[in-house]
Tab-separated table of C-alpha atoms in Angstrom:
chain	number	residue	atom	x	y	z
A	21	UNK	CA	2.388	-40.979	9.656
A	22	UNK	CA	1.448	-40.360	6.073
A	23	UNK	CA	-2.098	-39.686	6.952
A	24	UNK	CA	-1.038	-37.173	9.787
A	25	UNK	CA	1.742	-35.220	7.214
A	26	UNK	CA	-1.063	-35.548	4.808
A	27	UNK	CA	-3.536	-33.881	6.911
A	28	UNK	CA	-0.783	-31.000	8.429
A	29	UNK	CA	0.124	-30.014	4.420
A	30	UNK	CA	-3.632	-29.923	3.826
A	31	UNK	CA	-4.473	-28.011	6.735
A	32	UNK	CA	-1.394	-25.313	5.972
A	33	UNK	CA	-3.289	-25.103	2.708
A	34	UNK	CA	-6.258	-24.117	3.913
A	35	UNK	CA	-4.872	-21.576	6.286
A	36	UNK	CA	-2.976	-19.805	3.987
A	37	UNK	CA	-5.859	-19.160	1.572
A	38	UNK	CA	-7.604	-17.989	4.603
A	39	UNK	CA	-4.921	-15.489	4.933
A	40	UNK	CA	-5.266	-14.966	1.347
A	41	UNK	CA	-8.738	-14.368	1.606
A	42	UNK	CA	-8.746	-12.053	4.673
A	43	UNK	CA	-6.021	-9.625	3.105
A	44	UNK	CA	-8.206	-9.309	-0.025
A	45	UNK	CA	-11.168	-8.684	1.848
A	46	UNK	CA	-9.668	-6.546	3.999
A	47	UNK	CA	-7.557	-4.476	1.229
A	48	UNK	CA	-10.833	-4.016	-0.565
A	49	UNK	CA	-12.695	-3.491	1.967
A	50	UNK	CA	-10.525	-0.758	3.035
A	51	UNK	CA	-10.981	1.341	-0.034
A	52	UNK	CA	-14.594	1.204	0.193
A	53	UNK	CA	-14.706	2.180	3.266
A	54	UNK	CA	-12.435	4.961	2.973
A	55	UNK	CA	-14.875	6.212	-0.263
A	56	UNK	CA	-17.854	5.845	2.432
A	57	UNK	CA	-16.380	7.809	5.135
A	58	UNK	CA	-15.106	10.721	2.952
A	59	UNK	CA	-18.412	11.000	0.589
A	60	UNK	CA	-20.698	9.795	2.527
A	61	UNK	CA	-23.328	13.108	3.422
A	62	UNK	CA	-24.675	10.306	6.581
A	63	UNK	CA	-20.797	10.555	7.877
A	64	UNK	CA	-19.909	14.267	6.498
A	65	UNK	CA	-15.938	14.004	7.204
A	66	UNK	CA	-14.854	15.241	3.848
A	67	UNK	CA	-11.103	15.389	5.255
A	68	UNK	CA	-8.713	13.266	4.226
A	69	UNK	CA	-6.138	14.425	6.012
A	70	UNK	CA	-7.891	14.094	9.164
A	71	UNK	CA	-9.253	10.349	8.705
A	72	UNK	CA	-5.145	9.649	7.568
A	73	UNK	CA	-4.348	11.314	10.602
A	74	UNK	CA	-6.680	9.586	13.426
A	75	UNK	CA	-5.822	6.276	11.212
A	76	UNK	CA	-2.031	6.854	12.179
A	77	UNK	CA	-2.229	8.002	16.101
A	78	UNK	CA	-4.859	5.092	16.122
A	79	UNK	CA	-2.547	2.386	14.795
A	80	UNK	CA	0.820	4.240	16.650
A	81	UNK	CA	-1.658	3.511	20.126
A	82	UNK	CA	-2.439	-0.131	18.971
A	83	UNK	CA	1.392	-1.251	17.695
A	84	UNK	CA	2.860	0.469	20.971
A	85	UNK	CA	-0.116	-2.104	23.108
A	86	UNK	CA	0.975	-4.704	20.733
A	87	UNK	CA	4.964	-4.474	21.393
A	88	UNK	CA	5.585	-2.924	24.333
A	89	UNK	CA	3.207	-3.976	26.337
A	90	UNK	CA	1.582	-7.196	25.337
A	91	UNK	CA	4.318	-8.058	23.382
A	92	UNK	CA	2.615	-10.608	20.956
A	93	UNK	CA	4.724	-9.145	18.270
A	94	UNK	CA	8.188	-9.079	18.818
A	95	UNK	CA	10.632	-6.289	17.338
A	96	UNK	CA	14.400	-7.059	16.673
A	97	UNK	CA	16.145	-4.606	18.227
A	98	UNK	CA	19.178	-2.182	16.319
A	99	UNK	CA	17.273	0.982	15.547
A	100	UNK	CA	19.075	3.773	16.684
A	101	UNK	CA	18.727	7.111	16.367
A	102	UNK	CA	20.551	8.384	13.208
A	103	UNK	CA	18.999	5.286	11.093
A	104	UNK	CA	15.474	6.361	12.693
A	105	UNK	CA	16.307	10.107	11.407
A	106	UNK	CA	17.776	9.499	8.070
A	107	UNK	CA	15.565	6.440	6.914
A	108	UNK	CA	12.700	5.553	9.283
A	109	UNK	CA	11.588	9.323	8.827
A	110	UNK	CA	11.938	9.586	5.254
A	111	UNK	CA	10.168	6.582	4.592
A	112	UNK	CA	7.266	7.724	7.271
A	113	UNK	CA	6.778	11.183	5.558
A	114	UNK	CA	6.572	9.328	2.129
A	115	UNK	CA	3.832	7.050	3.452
A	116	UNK	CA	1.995	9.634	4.915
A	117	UNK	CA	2.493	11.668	1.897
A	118	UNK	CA	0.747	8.396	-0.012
A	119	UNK	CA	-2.149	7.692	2.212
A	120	UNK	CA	-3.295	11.894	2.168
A	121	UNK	CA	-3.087	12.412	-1.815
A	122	UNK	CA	-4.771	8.635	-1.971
A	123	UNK	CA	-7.566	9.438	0.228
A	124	UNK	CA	-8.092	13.015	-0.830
A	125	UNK	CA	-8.177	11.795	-4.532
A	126	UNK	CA	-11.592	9.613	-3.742
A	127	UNK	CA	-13.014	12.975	-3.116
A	128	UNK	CA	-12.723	13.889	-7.026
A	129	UNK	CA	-12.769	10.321	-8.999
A	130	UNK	CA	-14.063	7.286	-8.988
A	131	UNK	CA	-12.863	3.896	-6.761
A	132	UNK	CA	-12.352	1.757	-10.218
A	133	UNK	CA	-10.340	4.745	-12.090
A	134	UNK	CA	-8.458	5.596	-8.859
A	135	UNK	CA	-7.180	1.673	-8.711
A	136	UNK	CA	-6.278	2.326	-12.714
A	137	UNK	CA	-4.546	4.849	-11.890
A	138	UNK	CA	-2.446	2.857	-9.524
A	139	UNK	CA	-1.478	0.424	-11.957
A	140	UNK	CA	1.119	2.662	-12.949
A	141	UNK	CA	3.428	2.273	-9.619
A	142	UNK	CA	5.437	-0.174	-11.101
A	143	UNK	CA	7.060	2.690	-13.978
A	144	UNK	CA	6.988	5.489	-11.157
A	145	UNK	CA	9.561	2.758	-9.475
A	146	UNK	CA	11.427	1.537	-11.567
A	147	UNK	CA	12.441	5.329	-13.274
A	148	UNK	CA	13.021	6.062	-10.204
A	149	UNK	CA	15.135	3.318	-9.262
A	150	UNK	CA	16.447	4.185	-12.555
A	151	UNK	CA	17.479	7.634	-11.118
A	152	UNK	CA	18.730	6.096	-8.013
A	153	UNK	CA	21.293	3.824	-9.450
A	154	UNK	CA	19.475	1.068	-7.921
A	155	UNK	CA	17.582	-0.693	-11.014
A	156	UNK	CA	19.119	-1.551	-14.717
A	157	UNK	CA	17.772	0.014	-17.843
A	158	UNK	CA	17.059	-3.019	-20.290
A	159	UNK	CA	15.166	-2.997	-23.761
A	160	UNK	CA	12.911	-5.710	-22.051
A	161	UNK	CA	11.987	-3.620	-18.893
A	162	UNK	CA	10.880	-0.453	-21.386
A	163	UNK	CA	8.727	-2.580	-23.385
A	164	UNK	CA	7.185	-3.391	-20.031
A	165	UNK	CA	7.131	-0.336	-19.143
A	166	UNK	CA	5.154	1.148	-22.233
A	167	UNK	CA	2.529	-1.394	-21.951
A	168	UNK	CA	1.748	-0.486	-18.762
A	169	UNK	CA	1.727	3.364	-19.595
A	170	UNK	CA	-0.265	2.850	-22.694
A	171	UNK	CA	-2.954	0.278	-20.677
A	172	UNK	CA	-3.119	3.141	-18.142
A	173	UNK	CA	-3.554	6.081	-20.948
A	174	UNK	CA	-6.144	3.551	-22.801
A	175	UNK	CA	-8.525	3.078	-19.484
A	176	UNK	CA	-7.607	7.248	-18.993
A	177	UNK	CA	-9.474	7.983	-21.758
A	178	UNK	CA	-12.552	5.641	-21.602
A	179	UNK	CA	-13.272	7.286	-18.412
A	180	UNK	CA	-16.426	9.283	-18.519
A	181	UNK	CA	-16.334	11.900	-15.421
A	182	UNK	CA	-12.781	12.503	-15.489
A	183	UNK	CA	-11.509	14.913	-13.171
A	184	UNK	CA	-8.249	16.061	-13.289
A	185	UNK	CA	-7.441	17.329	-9.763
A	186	UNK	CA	-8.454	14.076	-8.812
A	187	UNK	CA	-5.951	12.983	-10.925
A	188	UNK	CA	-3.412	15.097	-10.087
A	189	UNK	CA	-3.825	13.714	-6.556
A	190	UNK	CA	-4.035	10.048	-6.928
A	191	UNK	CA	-0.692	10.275	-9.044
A	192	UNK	CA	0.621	12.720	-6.557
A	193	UNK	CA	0.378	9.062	-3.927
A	194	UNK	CA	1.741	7.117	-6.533
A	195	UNK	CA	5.098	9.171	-6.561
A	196	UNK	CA	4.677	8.963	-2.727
A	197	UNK	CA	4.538	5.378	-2.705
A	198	UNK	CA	7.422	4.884	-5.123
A	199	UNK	CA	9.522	7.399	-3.025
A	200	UNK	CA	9.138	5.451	-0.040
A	201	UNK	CA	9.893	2.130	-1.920
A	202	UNK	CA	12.917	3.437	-2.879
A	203	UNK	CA	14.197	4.769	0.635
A	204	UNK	CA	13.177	1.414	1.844
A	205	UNK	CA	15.549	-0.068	-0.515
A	206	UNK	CA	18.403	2.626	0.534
A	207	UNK	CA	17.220	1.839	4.553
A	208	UNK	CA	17.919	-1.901	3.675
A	209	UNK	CA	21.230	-1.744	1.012
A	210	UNK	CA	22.883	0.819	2.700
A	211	UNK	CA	22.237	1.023	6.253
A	212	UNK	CA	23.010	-2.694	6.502
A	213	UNK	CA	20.190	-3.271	9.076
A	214	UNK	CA	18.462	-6.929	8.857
A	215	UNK	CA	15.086	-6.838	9.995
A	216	UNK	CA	12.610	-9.833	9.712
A	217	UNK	CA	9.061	-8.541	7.607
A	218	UNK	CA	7.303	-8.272	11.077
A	219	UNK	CA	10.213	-5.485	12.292
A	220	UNK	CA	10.263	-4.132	8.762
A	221	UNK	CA	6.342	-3.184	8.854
A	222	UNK	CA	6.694	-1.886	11.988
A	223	UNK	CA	9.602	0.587	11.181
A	224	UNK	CA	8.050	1.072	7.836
A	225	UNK	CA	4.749	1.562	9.609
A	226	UNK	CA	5.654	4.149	12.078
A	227	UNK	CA	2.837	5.451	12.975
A	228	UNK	CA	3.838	7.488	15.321
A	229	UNK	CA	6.724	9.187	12.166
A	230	UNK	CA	3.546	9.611	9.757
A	231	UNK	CA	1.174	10.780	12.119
A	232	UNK	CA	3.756	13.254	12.891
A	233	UNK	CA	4.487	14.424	9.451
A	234	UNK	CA	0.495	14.673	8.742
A	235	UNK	CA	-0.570	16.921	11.796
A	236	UNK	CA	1.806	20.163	10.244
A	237	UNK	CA	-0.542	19.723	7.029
A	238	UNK	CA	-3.636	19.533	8.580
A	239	UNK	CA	-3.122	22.272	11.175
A	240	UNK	CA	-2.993	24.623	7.755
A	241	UNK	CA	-5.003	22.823	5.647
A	242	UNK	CA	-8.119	20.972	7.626
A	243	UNK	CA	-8.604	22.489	10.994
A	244	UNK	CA	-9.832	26.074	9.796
A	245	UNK	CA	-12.447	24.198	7.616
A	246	UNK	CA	-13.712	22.441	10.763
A	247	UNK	CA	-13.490	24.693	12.724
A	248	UNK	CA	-15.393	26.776	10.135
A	249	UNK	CA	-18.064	24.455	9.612
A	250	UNK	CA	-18.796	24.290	13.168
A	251	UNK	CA	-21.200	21.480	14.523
A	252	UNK	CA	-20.132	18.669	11.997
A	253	UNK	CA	-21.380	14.902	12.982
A	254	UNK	CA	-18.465	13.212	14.497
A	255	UNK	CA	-19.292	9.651	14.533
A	256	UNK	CA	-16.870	8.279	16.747
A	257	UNK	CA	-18.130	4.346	16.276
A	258	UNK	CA	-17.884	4.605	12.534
A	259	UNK	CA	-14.187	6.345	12.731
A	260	UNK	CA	-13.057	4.140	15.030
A	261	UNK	CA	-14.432	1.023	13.256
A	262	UNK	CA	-12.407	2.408	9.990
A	263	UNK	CA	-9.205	2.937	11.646
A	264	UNK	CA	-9.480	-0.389	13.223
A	265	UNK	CA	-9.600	-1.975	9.624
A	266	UNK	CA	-6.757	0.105	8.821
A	267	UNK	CA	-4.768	-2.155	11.609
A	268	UNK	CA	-6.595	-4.837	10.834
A	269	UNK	CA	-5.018	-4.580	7.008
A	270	UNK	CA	-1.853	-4.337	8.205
A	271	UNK	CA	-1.921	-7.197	10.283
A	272	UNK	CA	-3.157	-9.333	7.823
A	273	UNK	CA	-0.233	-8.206	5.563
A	274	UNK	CA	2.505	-9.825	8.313
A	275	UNK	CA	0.329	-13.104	8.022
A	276	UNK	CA	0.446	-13.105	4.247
A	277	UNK	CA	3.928	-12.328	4.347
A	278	UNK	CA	5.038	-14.807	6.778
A	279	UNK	CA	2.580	-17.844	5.523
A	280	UNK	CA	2.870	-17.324	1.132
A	281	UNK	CA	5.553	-16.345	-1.174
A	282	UNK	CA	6.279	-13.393	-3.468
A	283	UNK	CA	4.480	-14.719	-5.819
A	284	UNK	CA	1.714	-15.250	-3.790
A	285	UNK	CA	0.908	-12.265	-2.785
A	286	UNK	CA	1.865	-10.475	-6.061
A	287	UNK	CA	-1.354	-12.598	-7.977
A	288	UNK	CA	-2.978	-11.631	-4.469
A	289	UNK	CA	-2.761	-8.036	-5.465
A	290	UNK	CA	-3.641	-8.441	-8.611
A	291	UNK	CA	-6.934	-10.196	-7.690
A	292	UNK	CA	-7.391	-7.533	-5.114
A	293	UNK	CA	-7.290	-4.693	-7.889
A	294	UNK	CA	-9.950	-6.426	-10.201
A	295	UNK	CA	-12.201	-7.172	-7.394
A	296	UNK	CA	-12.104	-3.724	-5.956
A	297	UNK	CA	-12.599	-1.876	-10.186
A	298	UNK	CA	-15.633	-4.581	-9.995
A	299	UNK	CA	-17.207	-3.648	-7.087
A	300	UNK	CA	-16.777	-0.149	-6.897
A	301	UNK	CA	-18.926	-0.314	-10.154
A	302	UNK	CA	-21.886	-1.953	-7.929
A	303	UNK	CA	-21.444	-0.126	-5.005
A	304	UNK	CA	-20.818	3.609	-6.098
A	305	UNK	CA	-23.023	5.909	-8.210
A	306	UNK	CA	-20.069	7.845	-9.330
A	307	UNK	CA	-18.646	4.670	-11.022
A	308	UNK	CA	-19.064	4.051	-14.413
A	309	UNK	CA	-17.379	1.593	-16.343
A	310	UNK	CA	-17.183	1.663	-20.033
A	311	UNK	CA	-15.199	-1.152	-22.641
A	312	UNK	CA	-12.398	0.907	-23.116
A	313	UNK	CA	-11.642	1.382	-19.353
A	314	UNK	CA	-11.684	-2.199	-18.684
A	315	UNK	CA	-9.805	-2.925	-22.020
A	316	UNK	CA	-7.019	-0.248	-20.844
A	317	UNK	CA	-6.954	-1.852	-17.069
A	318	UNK	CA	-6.675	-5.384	-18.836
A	319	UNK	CA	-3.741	-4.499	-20.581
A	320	UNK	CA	-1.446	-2.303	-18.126
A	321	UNK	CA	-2.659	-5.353	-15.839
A	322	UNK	CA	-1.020	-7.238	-18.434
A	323	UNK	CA	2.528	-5.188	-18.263
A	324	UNK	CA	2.413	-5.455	-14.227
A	325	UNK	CA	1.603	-9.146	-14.361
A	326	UNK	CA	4.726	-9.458	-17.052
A	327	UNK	CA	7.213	-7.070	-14.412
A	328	UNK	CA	6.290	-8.672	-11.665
A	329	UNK	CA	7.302	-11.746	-13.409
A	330	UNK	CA	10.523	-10.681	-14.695
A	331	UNK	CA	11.230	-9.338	-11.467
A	332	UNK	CA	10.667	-12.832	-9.812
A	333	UNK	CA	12.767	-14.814	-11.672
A	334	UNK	CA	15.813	-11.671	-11.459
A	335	UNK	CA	15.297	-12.460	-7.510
A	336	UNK	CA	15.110	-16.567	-8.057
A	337	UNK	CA	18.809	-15.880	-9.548
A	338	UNK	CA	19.813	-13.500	-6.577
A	339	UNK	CA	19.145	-15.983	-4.386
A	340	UNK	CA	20.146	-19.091	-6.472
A	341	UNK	CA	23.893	-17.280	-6.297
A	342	UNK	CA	23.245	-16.909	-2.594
A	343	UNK	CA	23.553	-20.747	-2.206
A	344	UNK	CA	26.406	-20.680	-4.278
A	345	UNK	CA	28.709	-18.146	-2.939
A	346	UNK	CA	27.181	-17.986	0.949
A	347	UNK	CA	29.352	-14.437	1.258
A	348	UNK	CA	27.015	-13.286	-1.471
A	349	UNK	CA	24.345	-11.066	0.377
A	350	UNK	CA	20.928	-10.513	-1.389
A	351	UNK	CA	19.521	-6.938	-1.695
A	352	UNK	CA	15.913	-6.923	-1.647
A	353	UNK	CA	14.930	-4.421	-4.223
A	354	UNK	CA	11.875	-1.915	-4.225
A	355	UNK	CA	10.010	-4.260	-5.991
A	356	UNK	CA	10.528	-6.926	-3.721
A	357	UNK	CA	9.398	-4.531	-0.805
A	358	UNK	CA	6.342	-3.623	-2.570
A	359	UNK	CA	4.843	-6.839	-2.466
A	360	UNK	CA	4.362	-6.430	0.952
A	361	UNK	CA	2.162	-3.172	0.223
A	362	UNK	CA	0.278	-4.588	-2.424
């Protein structure tokens, strides 16, 4: 019997790196691709709102297969309609909002500096949540703060080709992403709707909402400039093949979710970021890294690694006084919600 439990724990072990594994992959992955697609002159599909757009009515086809019809993943029911309009669509326009700006920033900067760039989330969020009534302002959290903002302003500057309207962009999708961490939080605290992580994804994940929200924009922005260009190489088995690691991704997010702790995917993310700054250095001409960007990434790193932390043990107590007082009900913050992002 102790062999068998033995074997089971060591098994579980192994899976869950695998998980691990596959989300960093996959994350990384991702981003390069993404950089491919919309620089590539082979592909020539400079449009990032298009690629977010056939990414979204790709993954709205795929979850509907997946739910409705299939149903391998189940969805706990209590959606209705005013929630859906005053949360779910919020939170969809918000992620859309992210995943355009994102994208459309690779066409200006480089992978590595983009991913610095990102490290900053964590202030966006938590002035926000500031704003929002919905996180504390402590002496310890600004000190956090400022390291992070200073590591980010450090790697800014060591940055060789920096373009602002790049930058503009990319922090454009880092206000998007806080946004919609922050209605997530309102869609959990105040709506009173308990959803396991699979059901949260999925509302979170409309696809359907965001692709919605993204075809207004393009209609303006993208389809006179293909329509302009005239015969532009479609490559249908190369989009298709990039939306389906789009899924893919946030798949493997439910498994990570479901199989590791916040913690666990937290260093996950982290890991993620350093491998993708690495890479992008390999793989991409446009990407050059000097001492003072890596010094700069190493220390806002630093500040995340310290919030998320902080943030960890704040939720340990939260649920500590949970087993204590079983009326007391746990809020999941926007910084719990973002690890399932990361």
């Amino acid at each position: 019997m102790a062999d068998q439990s033995s074997n089971h724990s060591v098994r579980d072990g192994m899976l869950t790196y695998c998980y691990l594994l596959l989300y960093i992959a996959l994350s990384s992955g991702q981003i390069f691709f993404n950089k491919w697609v919309l620089s590539s002159k082979e592909i020539n599909f400079p449009y990032p709102l298009g690629l977010t757009l056939l990414h979204m009515i790709f993954s709205s086809v795929l979850c509907f297969v997946l739910t409705k019809v299939l149903k391998i993943l189940k969805i706990e029911e209590g959606m209705t309609l005013e929630i859906y309009s005053t949360s779910v669509i919020p939170i969809g326009a918000m992620f859309a909002m992210t995943l355009w700006l994102g994208n459309t920033a690779y066409l200006y900067i480089s992978v590595a500096f983009a991913q610095m760039l990102k490290a900053v989330m964590p202030v966006a969020v938590f002035i926000l949540g500031v704003a929002a009534g919905l996180e504390i302002m402590s002496m310890r959290m600004l000190m956090i703060m400022s390291v992070i903002s200073f590591g980010v302003l450090v790697a800014s500057y060591g940055e060789i080709n920096i373009n602002w309207i790049g930058v503009v962009y990319q922090m454009g999708g880092v206000v998007g992403e806080a946004l919609r961490l922050i209605f997530m939080e309102i869609f959990v605290r105040k709506k009173g709707l308990k959803l396991n992580p699979i059901s949260m994804m999925y509302y979170n994940l409309d696809s359907l909402c965001s692709a919605l929200c993204l075809l207004i924009p393009w209609i303006f922005l993208e389809k006179p400039k293909m329509e302009a260009q005239g015969a532009w190489s479609f490559q249908p088995l190369v989009l298709t093949l990039n939306s389906l690691c789009t899924f893919a991704l946030n798949l493997s997010v439910f498994l990570v979710i479901q199989h590791t702790s916040a913690l666990t995917i937290r260093v996950a993310g982290v890991v993620k970021d350093w491998v993708v700054v690495l890479l992008s250095a390999i793989l991409f001409a446009d990407t050059k890294l000097t001492l003072i960007n890596i010094f700069g990434y190493a220390i806002a790193i630093g500040g995340v690694a310290a919030y998320n932390n902080f943030k960890l043990k704040k939720e340990a107590t939260r649920a500590i006084d949970s087993d204590n007082n079983p009326s007391f009900s746990p809020i999941p913050t926007a910084s719990s919600i973002k690890a399932s992002r990361q």
